[in-house]
Coordinates of C-alpha atoms and ligand atoms in Angstrom, one line a residue:
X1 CA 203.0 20.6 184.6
X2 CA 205.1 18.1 186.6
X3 CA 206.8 18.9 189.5
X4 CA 210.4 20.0 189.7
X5 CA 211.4 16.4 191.3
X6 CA 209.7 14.5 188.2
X7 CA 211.2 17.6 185.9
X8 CA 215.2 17.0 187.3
X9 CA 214.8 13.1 187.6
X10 CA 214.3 12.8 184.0
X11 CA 216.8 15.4 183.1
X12 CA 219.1 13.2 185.1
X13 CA 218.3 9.6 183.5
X14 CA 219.2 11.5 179.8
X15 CA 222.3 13.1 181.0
X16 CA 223.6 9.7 182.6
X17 CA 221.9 7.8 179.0
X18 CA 224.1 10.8 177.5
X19 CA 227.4 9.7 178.8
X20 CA 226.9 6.1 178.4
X21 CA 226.7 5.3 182.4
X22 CA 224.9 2.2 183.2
X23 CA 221.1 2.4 185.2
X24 CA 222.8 1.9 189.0
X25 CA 224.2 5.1 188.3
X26 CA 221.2 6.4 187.4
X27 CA 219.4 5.0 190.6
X28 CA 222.6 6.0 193.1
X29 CA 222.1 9.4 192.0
X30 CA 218.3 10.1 191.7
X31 CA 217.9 8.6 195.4
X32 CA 218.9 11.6 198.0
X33 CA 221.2 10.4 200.8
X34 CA 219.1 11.7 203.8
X35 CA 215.8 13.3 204.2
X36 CA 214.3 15.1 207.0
X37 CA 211.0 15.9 207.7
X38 CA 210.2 17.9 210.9
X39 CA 207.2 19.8 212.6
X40 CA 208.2 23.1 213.2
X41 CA 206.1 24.5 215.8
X42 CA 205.8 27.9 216.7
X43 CA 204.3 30.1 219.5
X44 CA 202.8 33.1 217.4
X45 CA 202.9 36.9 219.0
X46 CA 199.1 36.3 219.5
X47 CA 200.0 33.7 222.2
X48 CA 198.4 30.8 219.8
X49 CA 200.4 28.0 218.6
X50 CA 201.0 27.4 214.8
X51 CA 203.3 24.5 212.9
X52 CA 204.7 24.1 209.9
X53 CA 206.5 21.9 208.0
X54 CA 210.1 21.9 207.9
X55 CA 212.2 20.2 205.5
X56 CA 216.9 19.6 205.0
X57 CA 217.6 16.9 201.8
X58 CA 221.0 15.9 201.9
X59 CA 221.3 15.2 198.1
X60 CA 225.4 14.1 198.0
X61 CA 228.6 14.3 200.3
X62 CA 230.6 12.5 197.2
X63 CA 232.8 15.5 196.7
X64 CA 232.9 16.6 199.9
X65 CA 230.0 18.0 203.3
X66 CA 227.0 18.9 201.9
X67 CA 226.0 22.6 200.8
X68 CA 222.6 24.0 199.9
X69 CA 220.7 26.7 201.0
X70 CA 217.4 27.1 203.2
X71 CA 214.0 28.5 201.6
X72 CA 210.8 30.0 203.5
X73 CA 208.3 29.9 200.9
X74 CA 204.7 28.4 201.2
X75 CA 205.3 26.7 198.4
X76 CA 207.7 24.7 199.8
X77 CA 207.3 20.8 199.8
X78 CA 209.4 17.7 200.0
X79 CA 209.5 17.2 196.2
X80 CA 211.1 20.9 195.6
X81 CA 213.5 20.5 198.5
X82 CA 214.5 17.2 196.9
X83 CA 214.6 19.0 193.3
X84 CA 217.1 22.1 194.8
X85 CA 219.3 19.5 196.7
X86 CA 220.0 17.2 193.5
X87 CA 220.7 21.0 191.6
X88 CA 223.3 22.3 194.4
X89 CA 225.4 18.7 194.3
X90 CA 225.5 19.5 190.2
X91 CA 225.9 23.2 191.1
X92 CA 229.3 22.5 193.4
X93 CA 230.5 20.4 190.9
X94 CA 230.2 22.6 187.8
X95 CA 232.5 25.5 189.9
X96 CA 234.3 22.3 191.3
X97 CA 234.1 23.1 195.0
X98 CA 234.7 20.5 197.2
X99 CA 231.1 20.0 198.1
X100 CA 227.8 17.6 197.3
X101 CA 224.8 18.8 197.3
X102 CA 222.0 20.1 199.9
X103 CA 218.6 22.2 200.5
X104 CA 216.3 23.2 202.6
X105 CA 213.2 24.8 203.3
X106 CA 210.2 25.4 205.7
X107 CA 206.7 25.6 204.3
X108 CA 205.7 29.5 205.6
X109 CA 205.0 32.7 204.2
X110 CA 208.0 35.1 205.8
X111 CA 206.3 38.0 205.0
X112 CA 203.3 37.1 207.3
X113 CA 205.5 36.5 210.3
X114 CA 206.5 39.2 212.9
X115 CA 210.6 39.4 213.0
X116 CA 210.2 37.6 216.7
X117 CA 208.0 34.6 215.7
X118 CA 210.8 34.0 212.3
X119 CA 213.5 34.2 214.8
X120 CA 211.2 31.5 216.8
X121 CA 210.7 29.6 213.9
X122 CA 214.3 29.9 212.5
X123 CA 215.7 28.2 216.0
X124 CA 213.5 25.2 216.5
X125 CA 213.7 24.2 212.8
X126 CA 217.3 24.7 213.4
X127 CA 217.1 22.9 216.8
X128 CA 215.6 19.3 214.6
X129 CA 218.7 19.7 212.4
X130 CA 221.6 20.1 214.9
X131 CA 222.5 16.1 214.7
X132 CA 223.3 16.3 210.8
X133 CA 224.3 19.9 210.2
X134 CA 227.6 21.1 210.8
X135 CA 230.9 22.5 209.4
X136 CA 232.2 19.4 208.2
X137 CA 228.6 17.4 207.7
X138 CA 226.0 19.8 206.3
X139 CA 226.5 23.6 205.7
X140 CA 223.6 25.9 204.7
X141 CA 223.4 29.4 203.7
X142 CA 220.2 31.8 202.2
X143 CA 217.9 31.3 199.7
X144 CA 214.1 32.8 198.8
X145 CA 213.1 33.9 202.2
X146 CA 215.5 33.5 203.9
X147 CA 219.0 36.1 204.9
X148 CA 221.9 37.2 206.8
X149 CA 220.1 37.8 209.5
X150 CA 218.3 34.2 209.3
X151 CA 222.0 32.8 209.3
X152 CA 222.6 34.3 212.1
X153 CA 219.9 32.7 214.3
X154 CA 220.8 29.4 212.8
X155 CA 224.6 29.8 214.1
X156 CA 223.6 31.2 217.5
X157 CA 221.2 27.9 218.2
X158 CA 223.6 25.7 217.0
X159 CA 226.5 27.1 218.7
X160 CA 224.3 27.4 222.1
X161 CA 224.0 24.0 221.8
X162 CA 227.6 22.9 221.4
X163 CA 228.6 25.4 224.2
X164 CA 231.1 27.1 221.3
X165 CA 231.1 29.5 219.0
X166 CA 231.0 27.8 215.2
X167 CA 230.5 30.3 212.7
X168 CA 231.0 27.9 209.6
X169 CA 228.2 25.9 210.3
X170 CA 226.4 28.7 207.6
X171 CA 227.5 30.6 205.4
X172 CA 225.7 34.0 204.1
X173 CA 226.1 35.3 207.5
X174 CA 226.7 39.2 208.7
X175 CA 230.0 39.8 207.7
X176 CA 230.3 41.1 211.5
X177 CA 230.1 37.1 212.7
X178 CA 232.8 35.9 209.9
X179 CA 230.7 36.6 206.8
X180 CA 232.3 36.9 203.6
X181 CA 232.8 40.4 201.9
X182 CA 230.9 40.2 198.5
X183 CA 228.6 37.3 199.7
X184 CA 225.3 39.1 199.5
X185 CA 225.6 39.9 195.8
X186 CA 228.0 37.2 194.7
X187 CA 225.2 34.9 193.3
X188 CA 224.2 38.3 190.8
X189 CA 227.9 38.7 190.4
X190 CA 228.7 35.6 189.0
X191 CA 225.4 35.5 186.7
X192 CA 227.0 39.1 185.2
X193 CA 230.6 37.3 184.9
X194 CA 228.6 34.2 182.8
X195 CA 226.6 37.0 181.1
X196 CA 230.2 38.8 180.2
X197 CA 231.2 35.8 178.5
X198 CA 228.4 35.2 176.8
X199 CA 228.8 38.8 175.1
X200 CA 232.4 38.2 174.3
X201 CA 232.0 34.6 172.7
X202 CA 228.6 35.2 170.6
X203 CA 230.2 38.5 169.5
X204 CA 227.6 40.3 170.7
X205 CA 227.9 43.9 170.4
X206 CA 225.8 46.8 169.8
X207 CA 225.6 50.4 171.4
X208 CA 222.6 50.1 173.7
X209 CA 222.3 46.1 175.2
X210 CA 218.8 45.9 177.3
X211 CA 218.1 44.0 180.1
X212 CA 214.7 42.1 182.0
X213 CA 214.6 41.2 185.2
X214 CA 212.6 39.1 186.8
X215 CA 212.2 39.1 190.6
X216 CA 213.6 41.9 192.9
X217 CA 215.1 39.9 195.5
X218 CA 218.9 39.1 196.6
X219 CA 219.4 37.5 193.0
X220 CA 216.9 40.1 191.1
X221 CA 218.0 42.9 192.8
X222 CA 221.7 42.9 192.7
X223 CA 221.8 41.9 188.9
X224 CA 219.7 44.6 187.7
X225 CA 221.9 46.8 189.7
X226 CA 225.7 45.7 188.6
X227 CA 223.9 45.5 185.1
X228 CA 223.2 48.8 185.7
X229 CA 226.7 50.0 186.7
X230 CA 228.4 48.1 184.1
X231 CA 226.1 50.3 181.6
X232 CA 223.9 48.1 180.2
X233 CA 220.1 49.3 179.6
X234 CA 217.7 48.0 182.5
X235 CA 214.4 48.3 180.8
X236 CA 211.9 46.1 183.1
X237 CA 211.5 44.7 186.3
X238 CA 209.2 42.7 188.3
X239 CA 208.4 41.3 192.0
X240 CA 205.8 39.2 192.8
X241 CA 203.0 42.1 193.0
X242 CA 203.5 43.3 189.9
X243 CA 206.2 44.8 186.9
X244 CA 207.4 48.0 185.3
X245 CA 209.0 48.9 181.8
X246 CA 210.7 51.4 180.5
X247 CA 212.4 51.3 177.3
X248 CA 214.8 54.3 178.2
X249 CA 215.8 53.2 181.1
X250 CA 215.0 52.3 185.1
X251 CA 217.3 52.7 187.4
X252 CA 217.7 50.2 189.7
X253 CA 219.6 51.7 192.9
X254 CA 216.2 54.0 193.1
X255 CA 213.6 50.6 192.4
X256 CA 215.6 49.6 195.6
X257 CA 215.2 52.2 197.8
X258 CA 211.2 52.6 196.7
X259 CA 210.9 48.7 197.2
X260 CA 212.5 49.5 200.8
X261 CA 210.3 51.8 201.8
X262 CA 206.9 50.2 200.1
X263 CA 208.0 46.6 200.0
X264 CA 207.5 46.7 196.2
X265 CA 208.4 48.0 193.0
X266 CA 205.1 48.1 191.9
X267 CA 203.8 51.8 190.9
X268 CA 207.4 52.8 190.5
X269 CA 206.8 56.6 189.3
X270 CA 210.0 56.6 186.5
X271 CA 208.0 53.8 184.5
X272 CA 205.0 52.3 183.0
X273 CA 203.0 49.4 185.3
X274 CA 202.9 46.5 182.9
X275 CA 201.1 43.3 183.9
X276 CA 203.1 40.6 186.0
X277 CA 204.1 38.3 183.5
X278 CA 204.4 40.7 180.7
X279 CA 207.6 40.9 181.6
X280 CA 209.0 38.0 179.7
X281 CA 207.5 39.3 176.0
X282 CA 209.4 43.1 176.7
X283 CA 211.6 43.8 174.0
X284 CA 215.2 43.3 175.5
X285 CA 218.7 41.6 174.6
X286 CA 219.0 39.7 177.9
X287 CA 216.4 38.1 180.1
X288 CA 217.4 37.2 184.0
X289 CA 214.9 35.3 185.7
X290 CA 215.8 35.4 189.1
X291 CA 212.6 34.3 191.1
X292 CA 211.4 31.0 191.2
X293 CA 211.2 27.6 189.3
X294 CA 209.1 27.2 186.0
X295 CA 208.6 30.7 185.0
X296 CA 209.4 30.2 181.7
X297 CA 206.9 28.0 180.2
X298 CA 205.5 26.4 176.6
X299 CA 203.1 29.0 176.8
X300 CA 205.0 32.2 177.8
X301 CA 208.5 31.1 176.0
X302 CA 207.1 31.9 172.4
X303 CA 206.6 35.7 173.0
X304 CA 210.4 35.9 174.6
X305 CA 212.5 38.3 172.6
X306 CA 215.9 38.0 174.6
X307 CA 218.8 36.3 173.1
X308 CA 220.4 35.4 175.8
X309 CA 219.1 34.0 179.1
X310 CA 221.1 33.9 182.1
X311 CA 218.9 31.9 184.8
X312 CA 219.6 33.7 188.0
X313 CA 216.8 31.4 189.7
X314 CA 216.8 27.8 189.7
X315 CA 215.0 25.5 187.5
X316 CA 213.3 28.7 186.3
X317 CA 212.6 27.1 182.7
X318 CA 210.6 24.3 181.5
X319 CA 211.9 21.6 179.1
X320 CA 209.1 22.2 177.1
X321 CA 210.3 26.1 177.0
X322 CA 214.1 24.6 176.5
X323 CA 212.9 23.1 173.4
X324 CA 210.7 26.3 172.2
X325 CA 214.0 28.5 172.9
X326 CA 216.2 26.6 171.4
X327 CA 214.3 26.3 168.0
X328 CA 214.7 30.2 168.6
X329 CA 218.2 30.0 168.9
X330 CA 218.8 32.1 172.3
X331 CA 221.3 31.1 174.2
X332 CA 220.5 30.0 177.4
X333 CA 223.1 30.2 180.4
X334 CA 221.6 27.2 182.5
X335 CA 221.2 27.7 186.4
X336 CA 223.6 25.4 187.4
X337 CA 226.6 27.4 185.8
X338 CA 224.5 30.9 185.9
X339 CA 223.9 31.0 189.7
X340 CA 226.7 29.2 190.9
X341 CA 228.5 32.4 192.0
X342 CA 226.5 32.2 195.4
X343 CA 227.4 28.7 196.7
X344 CA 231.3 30.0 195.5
X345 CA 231.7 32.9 197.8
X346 CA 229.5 30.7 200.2
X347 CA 232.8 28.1 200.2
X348 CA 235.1 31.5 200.2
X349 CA 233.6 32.5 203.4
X350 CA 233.9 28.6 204.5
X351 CA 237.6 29.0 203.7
X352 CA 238.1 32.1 205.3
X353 CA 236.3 30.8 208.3
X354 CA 238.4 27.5 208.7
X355 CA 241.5 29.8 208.7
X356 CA 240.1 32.7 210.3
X357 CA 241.5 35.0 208.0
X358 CA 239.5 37.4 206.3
X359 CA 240.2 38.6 202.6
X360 CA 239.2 41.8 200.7
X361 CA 236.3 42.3 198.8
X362 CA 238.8 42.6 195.9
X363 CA 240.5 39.7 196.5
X364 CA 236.6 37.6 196.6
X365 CA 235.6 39.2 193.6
X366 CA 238.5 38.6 191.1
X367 CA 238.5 35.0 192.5
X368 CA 235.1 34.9 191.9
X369 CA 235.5 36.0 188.3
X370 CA 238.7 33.5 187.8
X371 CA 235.9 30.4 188.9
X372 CA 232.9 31.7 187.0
X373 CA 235.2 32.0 183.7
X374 CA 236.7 28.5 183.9
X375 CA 233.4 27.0 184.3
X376 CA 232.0 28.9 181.5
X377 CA 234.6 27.8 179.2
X378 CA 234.3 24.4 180.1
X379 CA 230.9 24.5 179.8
X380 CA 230.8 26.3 176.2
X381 CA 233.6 23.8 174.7
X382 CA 231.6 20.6 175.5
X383 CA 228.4 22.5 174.0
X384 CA 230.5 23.4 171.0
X385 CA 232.1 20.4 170.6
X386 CA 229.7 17.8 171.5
X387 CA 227.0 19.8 169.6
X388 CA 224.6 19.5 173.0
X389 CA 222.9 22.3 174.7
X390 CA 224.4 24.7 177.8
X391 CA 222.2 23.2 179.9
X392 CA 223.0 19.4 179.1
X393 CA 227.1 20.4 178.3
X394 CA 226.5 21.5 182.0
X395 CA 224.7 19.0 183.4
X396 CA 227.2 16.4 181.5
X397 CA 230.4 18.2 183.2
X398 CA 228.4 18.2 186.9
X399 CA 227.4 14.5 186.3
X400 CA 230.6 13.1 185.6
X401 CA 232.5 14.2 188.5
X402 CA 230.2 13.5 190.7
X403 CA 230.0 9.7 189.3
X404 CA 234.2 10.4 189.3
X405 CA 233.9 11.2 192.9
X406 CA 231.7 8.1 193.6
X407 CA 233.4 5.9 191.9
X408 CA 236.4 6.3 193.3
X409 CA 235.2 6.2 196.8
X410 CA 233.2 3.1 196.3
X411 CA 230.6 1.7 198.4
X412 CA 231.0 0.8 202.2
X413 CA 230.9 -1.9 203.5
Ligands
LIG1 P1 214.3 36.4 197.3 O1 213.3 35.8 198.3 O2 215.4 37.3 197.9 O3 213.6 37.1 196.1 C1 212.7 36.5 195.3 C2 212.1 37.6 194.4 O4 211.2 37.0 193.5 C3 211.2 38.6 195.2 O5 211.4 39.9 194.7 C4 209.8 38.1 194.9 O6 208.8 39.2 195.0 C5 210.0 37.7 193.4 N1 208.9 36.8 192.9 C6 208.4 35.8 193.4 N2 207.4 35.2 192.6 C7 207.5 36.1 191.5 C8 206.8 36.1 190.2 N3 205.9 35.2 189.9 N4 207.0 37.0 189.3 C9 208.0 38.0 189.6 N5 208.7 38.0 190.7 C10 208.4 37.1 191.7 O7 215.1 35.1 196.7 P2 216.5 35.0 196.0 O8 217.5 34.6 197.1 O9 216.8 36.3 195.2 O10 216.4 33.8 195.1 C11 215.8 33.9 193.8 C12 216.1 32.7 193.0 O11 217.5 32.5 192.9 C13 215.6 31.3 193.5 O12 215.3 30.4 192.5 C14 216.8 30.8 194.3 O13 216.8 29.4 194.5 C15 217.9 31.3 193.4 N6 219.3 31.3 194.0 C16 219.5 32.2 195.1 C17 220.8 32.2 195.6 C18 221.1 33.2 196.7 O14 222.3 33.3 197.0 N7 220.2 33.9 197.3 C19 221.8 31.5 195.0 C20 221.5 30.7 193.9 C21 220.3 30.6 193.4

């Protein structure tokens, strides 16, 4: 398979082929604007020394300082980080925030860590990046591995540093240092607001709707659980040790407090063990992935009985599986639109930050809904009428105002 890089690169040069922009345009946006690479060492608990390798793309400040989260994942390598940044500049655009597009990550297995060698780590990669983050430059905020807590050690070394507190230079932060209300489940939130949508425009109604989930994390975790709320059936779940099915029903609220406790959801008494990947051929009406990119593959996407897909996770589907679902006709909410309700509370508690005044959780989540729907629409009327896919009416939307945005600017000197 080739790597998410190749993968969105290609992607790009259609989209840009698509809307009839010459090749510069191609090569302006397929080159990231800065790239850092940093050794992150780390004195371990044992009194050893380890380092790992730290990464912060800054895909695009076209539209505005750049905005992408941070990652802890072993897997993580230049050519993802690069991936994820080119995705959040897109991602900013579609809910037309006034932000391009960043990501980073630092090759490491969290889970393997003690809480004092992550905070350790956390600071000295954030130590290599105070020159070029920054409330107006570079903003970052969670993503796998990483969380509030992680946002917190990156303000507190960064605002050491400048000798003053600067709470917007991340967002996702505990609402206690000028967090947003609703942040921690806004990415799920929106995903359920495009999922909403969905339902009302295919006309999609019947008494009992059924839901998949894949992944148990912020994303996973949250959408399963508003699904759950809003009445929908949550029939399977999964995490990276393992997945459970249960065609009458799991709640999610109790997944979460076993998965607190046990660290998984695996062996989850209320339902049957099914193998890992199973979960993508489990009879349901909706399908969330909402763990990592390429899941959903050439081989796995033919056994997929959702009709809709609402990709919680980014990049989690193949173009090879694009092409296999479409010729199945499920309707596929791309990432770019589906998980852009994160980075949007992300630039609420931005906004709320700059004026240092705080709104209700109310007030975040209808504005969040108001976004979400807009982008939706304008998403499903280019699909509709330019006959094209979500995923490229999206990427086509994203694409031109960023080249809007460039254009306009020009090129200095
Ligand atoms: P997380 O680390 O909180 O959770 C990831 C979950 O995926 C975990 O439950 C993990 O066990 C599970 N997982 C990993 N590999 C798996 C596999 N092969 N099968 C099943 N489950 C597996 O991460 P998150 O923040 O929830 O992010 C999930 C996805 O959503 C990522 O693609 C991320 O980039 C995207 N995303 C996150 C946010 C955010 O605000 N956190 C915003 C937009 C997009």
């Amino acid at each position: 398979m080739e790597n998410l890089w190749a993968q969105s690169l290609k992607r790009l040069e259609r989209i840009v082929d698509m809307l009839g922009l010459d090749g510069g345009m191609f090569k302006y946006l397929s080159v990231p604007r800065k790239i850092q690479e940093v050794a992150v060492p780390v004195e371990m608990d044992s009194g050893k020394m380890d380092v790992f390798s730290g990464y912060r793309v800054i895909h695009s400040i076209n539209r505005g300082p750049a905005k992408g989260g941070i990652r802890y994942h072993p897997q993580v390598d230049l050519d993802e980080i690069k991936a994820l940044a080119l995705l959040m500049s897109l991602k900013c655009a579609i809910a037309n925030l006034p932000f391009g597009g960043a990501k980073g990550g630092v090759s490491v297995d969290p889970a393997k860590l003690s809480a004092r060698e992550l905070e350790r780590l956390t600071r000295r990669y954030t130590f290599e990046l105070i020159p070029t983050i920054g409330p107006e430059k570079d903003i970052p905020a969670p993503d796998v591995g990483t969380n509030a807590q992680v946002m917190a050690w990156i303000m507190d070394t960064y605002s050491i540093d400048k000798g003053y507190a600067v709470p917007g230079v991340v967002t996702g932060k505990p609402i206690a240092l000028g967090g947003s209300q609703g942040r921690e489940e806004a990415t799920s939130r929106g995903c359920v607001y495009c999922i909403l949508s969905a339902l009302k425009i295919l006309n999609y109604d019947k008494p009992c709707i059924t839901v998949a989930v894949q992944g148990f994390g912020n994303v996973g975790s949250y959408a399963a659980m508003i699904m759950h709320d809003l009445g929908f059936r949550v029939v399977a779940l999964s995490d990276v040790y393992g997945a459970i099915a249960n065609p009458k029903g799991i709640d999610p609220h109790k997944v979460g407090q076993q998965v607190k406790k046990t660290g998984t959801l695996d062996r989850y008494p209320e339902a049957e063990s099914i193998p890992r990947d199973s979960l993508f051929s489990v009879d349901c009406d909706i399908l969330i992935p909402a763990a990592l990119e390429n899941q959903i593959t050439g081989d796995n996407a033919p056994d997929i009985k959702a009709k809709i897909i609402a990709e919680g996770a980014n990049a989690p589907t193949t173009q090879e599986a694009d092409e296999i679902l479409a010729s199945k006709d499920v309707f596929i909410i791309p990432d770019i639109l589906a998980n852009s309700g994160g980075v949007t509370v992300s630039y609420f508690e931005w906004v709320q930050g700059n004026y240092a005044y705080f709104w209700s959780k109310r007030k975040v989540d209808i504005t969040l809904r108001e976004i979400m729907d807009k982008a939706f629409e304008e998403v499903y009327s280019i699909h509709k009428d330019k006959k094209v896919s979500m995923r490229d009416a999206a990427h086509q939307i994203a694409v031109g105002k960023i080249v809007e945005a460039v254009k306009l600017r020009g090129i200095y000197p």
